[in-house]
Coordinates of C-alpha atoms in Angstrom, one line a residue:
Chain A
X1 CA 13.6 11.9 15.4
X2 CA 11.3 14.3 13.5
X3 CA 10.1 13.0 10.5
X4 CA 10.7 14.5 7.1
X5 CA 8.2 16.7 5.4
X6 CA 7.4 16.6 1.3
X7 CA 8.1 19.5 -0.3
X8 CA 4.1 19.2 -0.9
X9 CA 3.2 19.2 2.6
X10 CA 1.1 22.1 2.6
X11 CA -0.8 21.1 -0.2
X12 CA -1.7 17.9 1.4
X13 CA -3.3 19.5 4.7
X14 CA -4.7 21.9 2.9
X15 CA -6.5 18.9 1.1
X16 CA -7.7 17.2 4.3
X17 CA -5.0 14.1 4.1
X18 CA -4.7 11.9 6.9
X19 CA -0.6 11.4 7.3
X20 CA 0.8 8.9 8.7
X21 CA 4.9 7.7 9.1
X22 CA 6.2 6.0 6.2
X23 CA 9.9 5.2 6.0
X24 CA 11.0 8.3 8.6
X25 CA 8.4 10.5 6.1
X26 CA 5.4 12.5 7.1
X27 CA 2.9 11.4 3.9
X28 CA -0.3 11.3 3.2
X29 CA -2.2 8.0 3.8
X30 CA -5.7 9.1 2.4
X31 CA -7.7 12.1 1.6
X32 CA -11.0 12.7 1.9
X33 CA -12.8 11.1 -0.2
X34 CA -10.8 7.9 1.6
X35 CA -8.6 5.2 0.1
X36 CA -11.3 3.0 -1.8
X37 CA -12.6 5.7 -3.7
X38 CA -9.2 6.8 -4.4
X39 CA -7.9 3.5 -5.7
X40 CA -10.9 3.4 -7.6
X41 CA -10.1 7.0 -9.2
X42 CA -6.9 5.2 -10.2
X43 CA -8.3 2.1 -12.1
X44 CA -11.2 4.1 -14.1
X45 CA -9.5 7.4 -15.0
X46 CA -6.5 9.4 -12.7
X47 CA -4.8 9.9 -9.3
X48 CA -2.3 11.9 -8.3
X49 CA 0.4 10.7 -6.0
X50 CA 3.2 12.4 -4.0
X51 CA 6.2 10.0 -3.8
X52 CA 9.1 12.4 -2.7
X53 CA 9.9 10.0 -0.3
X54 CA 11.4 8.1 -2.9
X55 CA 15.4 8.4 -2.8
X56 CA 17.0 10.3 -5.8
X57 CA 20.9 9.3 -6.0
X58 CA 21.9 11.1 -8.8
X59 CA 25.5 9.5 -10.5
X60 CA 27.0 11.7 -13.1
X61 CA 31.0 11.4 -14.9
X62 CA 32.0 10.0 -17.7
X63 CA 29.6 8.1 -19.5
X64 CA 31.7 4.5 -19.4
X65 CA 33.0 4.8 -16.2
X66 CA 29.3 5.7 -14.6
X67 CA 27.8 2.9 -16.8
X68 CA 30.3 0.1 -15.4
X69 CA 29.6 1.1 -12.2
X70 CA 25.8 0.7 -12.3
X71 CA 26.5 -2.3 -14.1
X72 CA 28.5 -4.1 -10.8
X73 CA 26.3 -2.4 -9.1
X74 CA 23.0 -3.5 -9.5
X75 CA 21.2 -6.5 -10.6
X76 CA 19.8 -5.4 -13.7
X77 CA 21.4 -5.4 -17.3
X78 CA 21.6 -1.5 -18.8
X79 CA 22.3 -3.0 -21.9
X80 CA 19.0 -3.9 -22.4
X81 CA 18.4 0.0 -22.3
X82 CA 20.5 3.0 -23.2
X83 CA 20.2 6.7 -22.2
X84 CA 16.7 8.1 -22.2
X85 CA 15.2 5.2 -20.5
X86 CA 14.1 3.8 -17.4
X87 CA 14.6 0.0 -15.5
X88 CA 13.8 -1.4 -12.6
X89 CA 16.8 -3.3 -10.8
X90 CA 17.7 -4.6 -7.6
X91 CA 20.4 -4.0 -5.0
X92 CA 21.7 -7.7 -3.6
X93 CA 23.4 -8.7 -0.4
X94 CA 26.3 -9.7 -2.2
X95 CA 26.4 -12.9 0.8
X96 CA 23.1 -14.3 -0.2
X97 CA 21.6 -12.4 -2.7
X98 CA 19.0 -11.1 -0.8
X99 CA 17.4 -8.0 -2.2
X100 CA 18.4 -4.8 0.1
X101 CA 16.6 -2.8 -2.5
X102 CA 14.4 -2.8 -5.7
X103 CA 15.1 0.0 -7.7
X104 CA 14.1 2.4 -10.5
X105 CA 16.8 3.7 -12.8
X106 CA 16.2 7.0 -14.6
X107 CA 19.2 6.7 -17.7
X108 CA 18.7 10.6 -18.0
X109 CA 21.6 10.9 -20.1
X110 CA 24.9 9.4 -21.1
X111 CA 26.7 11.2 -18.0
X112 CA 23.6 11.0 -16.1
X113 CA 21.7 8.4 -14.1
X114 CA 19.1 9.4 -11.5
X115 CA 18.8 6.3 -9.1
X116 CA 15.5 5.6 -7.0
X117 CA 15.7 3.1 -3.9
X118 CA 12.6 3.2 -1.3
X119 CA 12.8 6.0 1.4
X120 CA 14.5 3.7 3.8
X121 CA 16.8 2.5 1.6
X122 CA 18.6 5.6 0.1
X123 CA 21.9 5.6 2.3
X124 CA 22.2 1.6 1.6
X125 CA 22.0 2.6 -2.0
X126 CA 25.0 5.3 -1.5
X127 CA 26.9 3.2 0.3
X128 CA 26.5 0.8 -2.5
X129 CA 27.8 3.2 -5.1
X130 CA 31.1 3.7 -2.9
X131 CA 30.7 7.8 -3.0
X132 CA 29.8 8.6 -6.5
X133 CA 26.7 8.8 -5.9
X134 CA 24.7 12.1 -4.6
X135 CA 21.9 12.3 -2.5
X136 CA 19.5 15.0 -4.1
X137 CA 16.5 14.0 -2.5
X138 CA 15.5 17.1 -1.2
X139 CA 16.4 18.9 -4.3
X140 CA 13.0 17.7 -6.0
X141 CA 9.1 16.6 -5.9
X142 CA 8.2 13.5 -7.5
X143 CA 4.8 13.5 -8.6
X144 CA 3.0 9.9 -10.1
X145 CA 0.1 10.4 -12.3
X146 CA -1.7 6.8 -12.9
X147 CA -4.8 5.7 -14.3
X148 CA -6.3 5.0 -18.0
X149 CA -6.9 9.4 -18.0
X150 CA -3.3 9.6 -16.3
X151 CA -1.8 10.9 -20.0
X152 CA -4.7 12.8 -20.9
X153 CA -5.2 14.2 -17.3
X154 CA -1.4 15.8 -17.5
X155 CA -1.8 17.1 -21.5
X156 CA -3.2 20.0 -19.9
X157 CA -0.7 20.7 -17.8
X158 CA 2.4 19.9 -20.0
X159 CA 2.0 18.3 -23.3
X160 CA 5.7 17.4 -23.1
X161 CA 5.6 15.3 -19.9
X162 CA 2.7 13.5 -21.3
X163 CA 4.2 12.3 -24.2
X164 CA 6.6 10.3 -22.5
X165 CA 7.0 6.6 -23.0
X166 CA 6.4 3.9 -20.9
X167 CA 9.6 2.9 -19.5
X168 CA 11.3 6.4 -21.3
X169 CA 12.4 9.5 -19.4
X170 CA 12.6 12.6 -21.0
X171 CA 13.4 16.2 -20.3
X172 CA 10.2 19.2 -20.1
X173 CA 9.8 22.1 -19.4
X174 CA 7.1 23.7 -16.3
X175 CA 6.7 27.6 -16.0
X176 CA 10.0 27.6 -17.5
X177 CA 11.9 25.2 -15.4
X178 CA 13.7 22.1 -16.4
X179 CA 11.7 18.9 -14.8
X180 CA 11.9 15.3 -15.8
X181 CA 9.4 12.9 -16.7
X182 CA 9.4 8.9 -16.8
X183 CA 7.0 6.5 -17.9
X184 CA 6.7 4.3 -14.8
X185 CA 4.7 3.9 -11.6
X186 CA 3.6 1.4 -9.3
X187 CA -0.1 0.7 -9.8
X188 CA -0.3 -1.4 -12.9
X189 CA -2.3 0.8 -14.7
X190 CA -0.4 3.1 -17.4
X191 CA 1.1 6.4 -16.3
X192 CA 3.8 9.1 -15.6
X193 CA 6.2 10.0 -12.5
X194 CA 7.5 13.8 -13.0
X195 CA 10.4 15.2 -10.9
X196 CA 9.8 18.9 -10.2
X197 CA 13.3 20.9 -8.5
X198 CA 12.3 22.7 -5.3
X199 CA 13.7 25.4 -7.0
X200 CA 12.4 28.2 -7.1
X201 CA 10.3 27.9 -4.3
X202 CA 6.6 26.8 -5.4
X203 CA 7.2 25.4 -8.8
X204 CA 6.7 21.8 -7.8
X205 CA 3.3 23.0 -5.2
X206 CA 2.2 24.9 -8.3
X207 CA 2.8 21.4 -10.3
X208 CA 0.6 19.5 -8.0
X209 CA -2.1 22.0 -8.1
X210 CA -2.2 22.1 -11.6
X211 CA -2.5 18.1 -12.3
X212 CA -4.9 18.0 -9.5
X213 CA -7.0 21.2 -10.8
X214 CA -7.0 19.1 -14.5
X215 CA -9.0 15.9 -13.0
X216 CA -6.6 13.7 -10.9
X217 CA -7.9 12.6 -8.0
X218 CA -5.4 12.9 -4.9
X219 CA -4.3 9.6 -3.3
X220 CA -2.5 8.4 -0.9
X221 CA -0.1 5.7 0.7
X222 CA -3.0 3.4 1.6
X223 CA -4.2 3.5 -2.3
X224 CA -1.1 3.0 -3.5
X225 CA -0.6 0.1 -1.3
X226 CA -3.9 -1.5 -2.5
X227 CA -3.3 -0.7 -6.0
X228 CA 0.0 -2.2 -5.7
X229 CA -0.7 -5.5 -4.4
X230 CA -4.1 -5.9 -6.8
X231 CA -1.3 -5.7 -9.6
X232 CA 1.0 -8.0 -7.8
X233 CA 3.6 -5.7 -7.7
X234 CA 6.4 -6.7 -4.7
X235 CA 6.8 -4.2 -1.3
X236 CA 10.1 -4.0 0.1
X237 CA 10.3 -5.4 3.3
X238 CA 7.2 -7.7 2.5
X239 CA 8.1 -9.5 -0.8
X240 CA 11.7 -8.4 -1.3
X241 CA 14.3 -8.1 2.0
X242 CA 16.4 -10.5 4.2
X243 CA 16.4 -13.9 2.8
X244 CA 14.6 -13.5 -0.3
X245 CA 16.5 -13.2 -3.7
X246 CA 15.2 -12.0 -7.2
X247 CA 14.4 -15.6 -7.9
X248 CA 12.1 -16.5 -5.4
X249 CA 10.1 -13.2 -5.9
X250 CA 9.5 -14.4 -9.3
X251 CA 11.4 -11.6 -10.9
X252 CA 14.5 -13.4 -12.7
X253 CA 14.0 -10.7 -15.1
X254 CA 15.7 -8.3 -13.2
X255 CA 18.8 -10.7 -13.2
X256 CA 21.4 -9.6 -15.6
X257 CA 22.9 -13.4 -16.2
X258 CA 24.8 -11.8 -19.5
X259 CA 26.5 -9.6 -17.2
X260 CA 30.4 -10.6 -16.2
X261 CA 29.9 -9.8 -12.8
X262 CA 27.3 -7.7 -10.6
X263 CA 26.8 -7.9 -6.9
X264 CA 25.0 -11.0 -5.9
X265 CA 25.6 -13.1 -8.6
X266 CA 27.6 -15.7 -7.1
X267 CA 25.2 -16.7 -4.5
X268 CA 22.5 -16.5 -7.5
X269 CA 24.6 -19.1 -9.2
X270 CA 24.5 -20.9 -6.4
X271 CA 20.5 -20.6 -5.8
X272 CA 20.1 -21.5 -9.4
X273 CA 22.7 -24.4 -9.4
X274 CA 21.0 -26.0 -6.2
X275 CA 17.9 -26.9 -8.2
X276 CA 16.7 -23.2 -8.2
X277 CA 14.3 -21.1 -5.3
X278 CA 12.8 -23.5 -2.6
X279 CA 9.9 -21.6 -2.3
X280 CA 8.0 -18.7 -4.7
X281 CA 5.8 -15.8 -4.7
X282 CA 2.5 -16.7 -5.6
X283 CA -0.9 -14.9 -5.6
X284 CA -4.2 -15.9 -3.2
X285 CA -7.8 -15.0 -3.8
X286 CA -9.7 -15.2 -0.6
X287 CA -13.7 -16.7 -0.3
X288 CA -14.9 -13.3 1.1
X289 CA -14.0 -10.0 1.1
X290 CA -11.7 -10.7 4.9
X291 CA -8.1 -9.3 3.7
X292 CA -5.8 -12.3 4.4
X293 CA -2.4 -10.2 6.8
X294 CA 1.3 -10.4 6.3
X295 CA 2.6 -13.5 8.3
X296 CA -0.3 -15.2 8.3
X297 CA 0.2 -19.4 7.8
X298 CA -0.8 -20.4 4.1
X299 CA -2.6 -24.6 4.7
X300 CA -3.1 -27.0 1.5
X301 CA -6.2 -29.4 2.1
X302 CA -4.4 -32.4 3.5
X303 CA -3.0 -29.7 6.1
X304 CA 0.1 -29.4 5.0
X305 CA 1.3 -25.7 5.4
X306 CA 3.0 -24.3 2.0
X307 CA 4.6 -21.1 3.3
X308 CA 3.3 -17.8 4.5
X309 CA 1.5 -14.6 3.6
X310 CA 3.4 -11.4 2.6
X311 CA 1.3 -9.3 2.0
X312 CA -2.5 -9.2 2.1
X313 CA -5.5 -6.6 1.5
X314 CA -9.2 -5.9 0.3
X315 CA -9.2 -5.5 -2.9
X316 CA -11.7 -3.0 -4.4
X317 CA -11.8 -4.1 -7.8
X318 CA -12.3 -8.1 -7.2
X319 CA -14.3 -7.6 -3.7
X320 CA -12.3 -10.1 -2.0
X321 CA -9.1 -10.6 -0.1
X322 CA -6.4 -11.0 -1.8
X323 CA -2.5 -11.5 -1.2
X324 CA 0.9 -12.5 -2.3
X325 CA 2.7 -15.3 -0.6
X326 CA 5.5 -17.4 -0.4
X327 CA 4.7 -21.3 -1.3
X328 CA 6.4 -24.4 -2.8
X329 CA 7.3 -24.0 -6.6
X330 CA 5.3 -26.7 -7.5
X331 CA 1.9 -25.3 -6.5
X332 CA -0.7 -25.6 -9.1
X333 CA -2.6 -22.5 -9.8
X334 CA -6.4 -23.3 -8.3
X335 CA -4.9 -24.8 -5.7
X336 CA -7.3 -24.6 -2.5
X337 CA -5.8 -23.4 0.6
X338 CA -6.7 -22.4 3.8
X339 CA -4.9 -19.1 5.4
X340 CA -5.0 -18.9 9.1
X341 CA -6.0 -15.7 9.8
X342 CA -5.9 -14.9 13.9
X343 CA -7.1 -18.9 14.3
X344 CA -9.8 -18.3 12.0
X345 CA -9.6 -19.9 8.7
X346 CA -10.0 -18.3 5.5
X347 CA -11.1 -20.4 2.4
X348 CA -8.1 -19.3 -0.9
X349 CA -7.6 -20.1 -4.1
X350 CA -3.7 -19.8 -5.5
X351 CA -3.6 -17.9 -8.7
X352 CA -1.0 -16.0 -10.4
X353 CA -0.8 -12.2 -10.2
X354 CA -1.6 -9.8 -11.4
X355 CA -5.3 -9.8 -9.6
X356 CA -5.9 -7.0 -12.0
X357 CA -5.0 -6.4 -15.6
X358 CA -5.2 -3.0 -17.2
X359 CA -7.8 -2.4 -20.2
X360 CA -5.3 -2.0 -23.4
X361 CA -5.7 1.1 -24.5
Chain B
X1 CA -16.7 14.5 15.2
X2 CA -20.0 13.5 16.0
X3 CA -21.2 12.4 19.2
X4 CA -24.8 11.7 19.8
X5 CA -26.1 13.2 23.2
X6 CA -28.6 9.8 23.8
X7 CA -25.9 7.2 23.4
X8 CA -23.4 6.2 25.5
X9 CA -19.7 5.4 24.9
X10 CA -16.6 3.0 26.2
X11 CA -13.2 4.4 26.0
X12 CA -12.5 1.8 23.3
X13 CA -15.0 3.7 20.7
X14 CA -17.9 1.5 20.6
X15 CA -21.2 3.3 21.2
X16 CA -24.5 1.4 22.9
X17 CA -28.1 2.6 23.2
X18 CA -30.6 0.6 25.3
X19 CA -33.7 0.2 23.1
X20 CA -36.4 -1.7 25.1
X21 CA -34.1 -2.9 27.6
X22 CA -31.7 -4.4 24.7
X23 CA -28.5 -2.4 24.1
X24 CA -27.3 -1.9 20.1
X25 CA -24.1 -1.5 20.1
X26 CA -21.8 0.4 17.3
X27 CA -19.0 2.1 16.7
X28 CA -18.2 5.7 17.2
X29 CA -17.8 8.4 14.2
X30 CA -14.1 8.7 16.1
X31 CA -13.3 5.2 15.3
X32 CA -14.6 4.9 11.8
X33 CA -12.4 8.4 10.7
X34 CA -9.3 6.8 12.1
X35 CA -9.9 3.0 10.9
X36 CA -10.2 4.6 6.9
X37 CA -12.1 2.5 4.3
X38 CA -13.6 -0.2 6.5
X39 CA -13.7 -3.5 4.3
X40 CA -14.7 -6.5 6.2
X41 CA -16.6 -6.7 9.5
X42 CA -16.3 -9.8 11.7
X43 CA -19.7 -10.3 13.7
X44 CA -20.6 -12.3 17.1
X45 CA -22.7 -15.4 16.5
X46 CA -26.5 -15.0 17.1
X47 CA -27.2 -16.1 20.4
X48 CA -23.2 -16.1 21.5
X49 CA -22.6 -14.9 24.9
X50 CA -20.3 -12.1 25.6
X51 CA -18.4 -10.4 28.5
X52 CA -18.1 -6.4 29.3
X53 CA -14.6 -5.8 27.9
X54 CA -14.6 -8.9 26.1
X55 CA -14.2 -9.5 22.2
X56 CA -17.5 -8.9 19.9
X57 CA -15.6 -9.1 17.2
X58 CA -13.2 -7.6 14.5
X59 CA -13.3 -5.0 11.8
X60 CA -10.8 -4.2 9.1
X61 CA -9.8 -1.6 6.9
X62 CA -7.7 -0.9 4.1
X63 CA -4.8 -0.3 7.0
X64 CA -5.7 -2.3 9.9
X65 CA -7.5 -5.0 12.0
X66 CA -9.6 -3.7 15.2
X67 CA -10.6 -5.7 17.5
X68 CA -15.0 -4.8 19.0
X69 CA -15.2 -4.8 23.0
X70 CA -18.4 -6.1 24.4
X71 CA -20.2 -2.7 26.0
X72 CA -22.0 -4.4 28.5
X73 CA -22.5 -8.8 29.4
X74 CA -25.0 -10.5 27.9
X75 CA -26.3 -12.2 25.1
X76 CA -25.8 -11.4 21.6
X77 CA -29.5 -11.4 20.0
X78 CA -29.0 -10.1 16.7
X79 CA -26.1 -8.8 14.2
X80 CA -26.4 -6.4 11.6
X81 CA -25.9 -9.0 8.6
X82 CA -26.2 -6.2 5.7
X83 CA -22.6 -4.9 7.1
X84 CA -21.3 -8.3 5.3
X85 CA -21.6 -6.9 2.0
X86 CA -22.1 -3.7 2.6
X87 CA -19.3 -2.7 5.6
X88 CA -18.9 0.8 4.2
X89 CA -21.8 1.6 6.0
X90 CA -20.0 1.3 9.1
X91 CA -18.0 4.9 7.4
X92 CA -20.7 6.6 5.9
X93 CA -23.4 5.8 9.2
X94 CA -21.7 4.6 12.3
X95 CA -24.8 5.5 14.4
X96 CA -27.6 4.4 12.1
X97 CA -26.7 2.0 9.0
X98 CA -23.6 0.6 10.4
X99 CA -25.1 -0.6 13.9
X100 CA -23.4 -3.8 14.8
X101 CA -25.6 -6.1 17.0
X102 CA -28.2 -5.8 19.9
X103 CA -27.2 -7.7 23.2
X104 CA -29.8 -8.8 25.8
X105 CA -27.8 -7.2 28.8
X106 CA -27.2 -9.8 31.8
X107 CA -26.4 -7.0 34.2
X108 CA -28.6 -3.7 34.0
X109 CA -26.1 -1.5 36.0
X110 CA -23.4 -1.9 32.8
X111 CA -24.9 -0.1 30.7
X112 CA -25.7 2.8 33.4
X113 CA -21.7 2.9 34.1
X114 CA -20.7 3.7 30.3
X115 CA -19.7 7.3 29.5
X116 CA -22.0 9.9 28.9
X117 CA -21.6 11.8 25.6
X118 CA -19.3 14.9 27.0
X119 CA -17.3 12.0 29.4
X120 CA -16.6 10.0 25.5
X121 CA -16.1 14.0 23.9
X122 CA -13.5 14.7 26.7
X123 CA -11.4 11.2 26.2
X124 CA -11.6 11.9 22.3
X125 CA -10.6 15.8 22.5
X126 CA -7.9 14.4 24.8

């Protein structure tokens, strides 16, 4: 199967990125100047991502019938929001409330949601949505600007998608073409994700250059997975997939309990009911700088082994390993673990996430 | 890519370059570009002895865990210990900088067996 291309494609060979395979996509991994660098771009000023792998399912009709169906739907309450606004939501196996997706939802309008699963996810998400909903993934770049310059960084390139707020879309306007602009992201650090139509050809290169050419540092996958994990943020198919629910993950937030009846919520009930998640997500701050690895055994002192690793990196701000990882909900914070790494032991200390907090602006 | 004309290579990217009748062993401008951001390096013991072929030990980056293949037999004799704190100078100098360790060869005829710099450029350009 050949893998799908970005719109951006071009721009990122003619930047030196290394691609890799992500989700059936050909995207960048790192550029030049290399992922630490880049990550470090993204915690001190700006980076520029590509993320058109992201699914867009785009749901329009009438404004109450499109609402109630999003509402089923997904995990999250949009009552809690209105039109103009963004949340992040899951997708549950309605069996066991696992979490087949973790989503953003882009409330562009009353008659208008634009719906983004992970790359792999997208046809789940449509077949969720029963055929309202319409793929328009290739109908669009998403660009991510991130960092404490992120704002600044795209004032020169269009006031009005700067001036969005953080968890807002709104509507602008880029060489005369209508784009969309939401305050989210996916690195902990404050920022922008702008949707640029492929149409006409160039607009959304053009777009790139432009934020690029105004001080944002390209970066890749590999940053964005380091910058992720430093702000604790969950990876599907590492802390959210088969098995796990919104409750062990930590994020009962994203659990709509006020909601008559969504997807999932039975076997939630049922979680909650049973005295609540047997295990939770918890963060793990390694002795050295050796990145603890997804899968690998998490020990408590008297050898005792609390769960498993998730996900685990380097990470450039702390200079240590760090990870997230399933363990007992009873584990203190400062707890001292060992995490088997390959039969070597690595020296951790539990803590919550994020490893990283964001200076306030 | 560069490939120094005095070294000599394995097909598993390590590089080694007998110095007094010692071999330093590294690894190759090839491996460090496709490894990325190299974050943790994972070196013999002093005085450890290792097998041609065998583990030397491990090196991580942002994206991945490598495993280091012994060039030649023989006994490990020292380690580079600045690459502890400083393993990004594995990236920025894999010939000079980021050496990994000098081994006190067991078997002389190893070492003549490795690749020579356009045998390692062919298996690269592959």
């Amino acid at each position: 199967m050949s893998l799908r291309r970005s719109p951006l494609h071009s721009e990122h060979e003619a930047l030196g990125a290394k691609l890799v395979d992500f989700g059936g996509w050909e995207m960048p991994l790192a550029y030049r100047s290399g992922t630490i660098a880049e990550h470090l771009a993204c915690r001190h000023a700006a980076a520029a991502f590509d993320v058109s792998h992201l699914g867009t399912v785009r749901v329009t009709g009438d404004p109450a019938t499109i609402f109630e169906l999003l509402q089923r739907t997904l995990s999250n309450d949009l009552r809690k929001v209105g039109p103009g606004r963004a949340q992040y939501t899951h997708l549950l196996d309605p069996s066991d409330a696992s979490v087949l997706d973790d989503i953003i939802v882009w409330w562009v309008a009353a008659d208008r949601f634009d719906v983004m699963p992970n790359a792999s996810n997208t046809e789940r998400v449509l077949a969720a949505l029963d055929g309202a909903g319409a793929d328009v993934t290739a109908r669009r770049a998403v660009v991510a600007v991130q960092g404490p310059a992120a704002r600044e960084t795209v004032t020169r390139v269009s006031p009005g998608a700067a001036a969005v707020e953080r968890f807002h879309v709104t509507e602008f306007e880029f060489r005369g073409v209508a784009c969309l602009a939401a305050g989210t992201g996916y690195t902990g650090e404050d920022g922008l994700e702008c949707a640029i139509p492929t149409e006409p050809d160039g607009v959304a290169a053009e777009f790139w250059r432009a934020v690029v050419d105004a001080g944002a540092a390209p970066a890749g996958l590999g940053a964005r997975d380091t910058l992720r994990l430093e702000a604790g943020l969950p990876l599907h198919g590492h802390e959210l997939g088969p098995g796990i629910t919104p409750l062990q993950a930590g994020l009962g937030w994203v659990v709509g309990w006020d909601k008559e009846d969504f997807r999932g919520r039975e076997a939630l009930e049922r979680e909650r009911s049973s005295g609540g998640p047997h295990r939770l997500l918890g963060g793990l701050v390694a002795d050295s700088r050796r990145p603890p690895r997804a899968e690998s055994p998490i020990v408590d002192e008297s050898g005792t082994t609390l769960g498993e690793v998730t996900s685990g990196n380097f990470s450039p701000v702390l200079e240590r390993g760090i990870a997230l990882g399933f363990m007992p909900p009873g584990t203190r914070e400062g707890t001292r673990v060992r995490i088997d790494v390959r039969g070597t032991e690595l020296g951790a200390t539990t803590t919550r996430p994020p490893f990283h907090r964001p200076r306030t602006p | 890519m560069e490939i120094p004309s005095d070294l000599r290579y394995t097909a598993d990217h390590e590089w080694a370059k007998e110095d007094q009748g010692r071999v330093r062993v590294g690894l190759t401008d090839f491996a460090q570009d496709a490894l990325g951001d190299i974050v943790f390096v994972d070196l013999p013991a002093v005085g450890s002895e290792v097998a041609q072929g065998g583990p030397l030990g491990e090196v991580e980056s942002t994206k991945s865990v490598s495993q280091v293949y012994a060039p030649v037999s023989g006994r490990v004799v020292e380690v580079n210990e600045a690459l502890r704190d400083a393993p990004e100078d594995l990236n920025a100098e894999p010939y000079a900088k980021g050496w990994l360790c000098v081994i006190e060869p067991s078997e002389r005829a190893q070492f003549d067996d490795l690749l020579d710099a356009a045998g390692y450029r062919d298996l690269t350009e592959a």
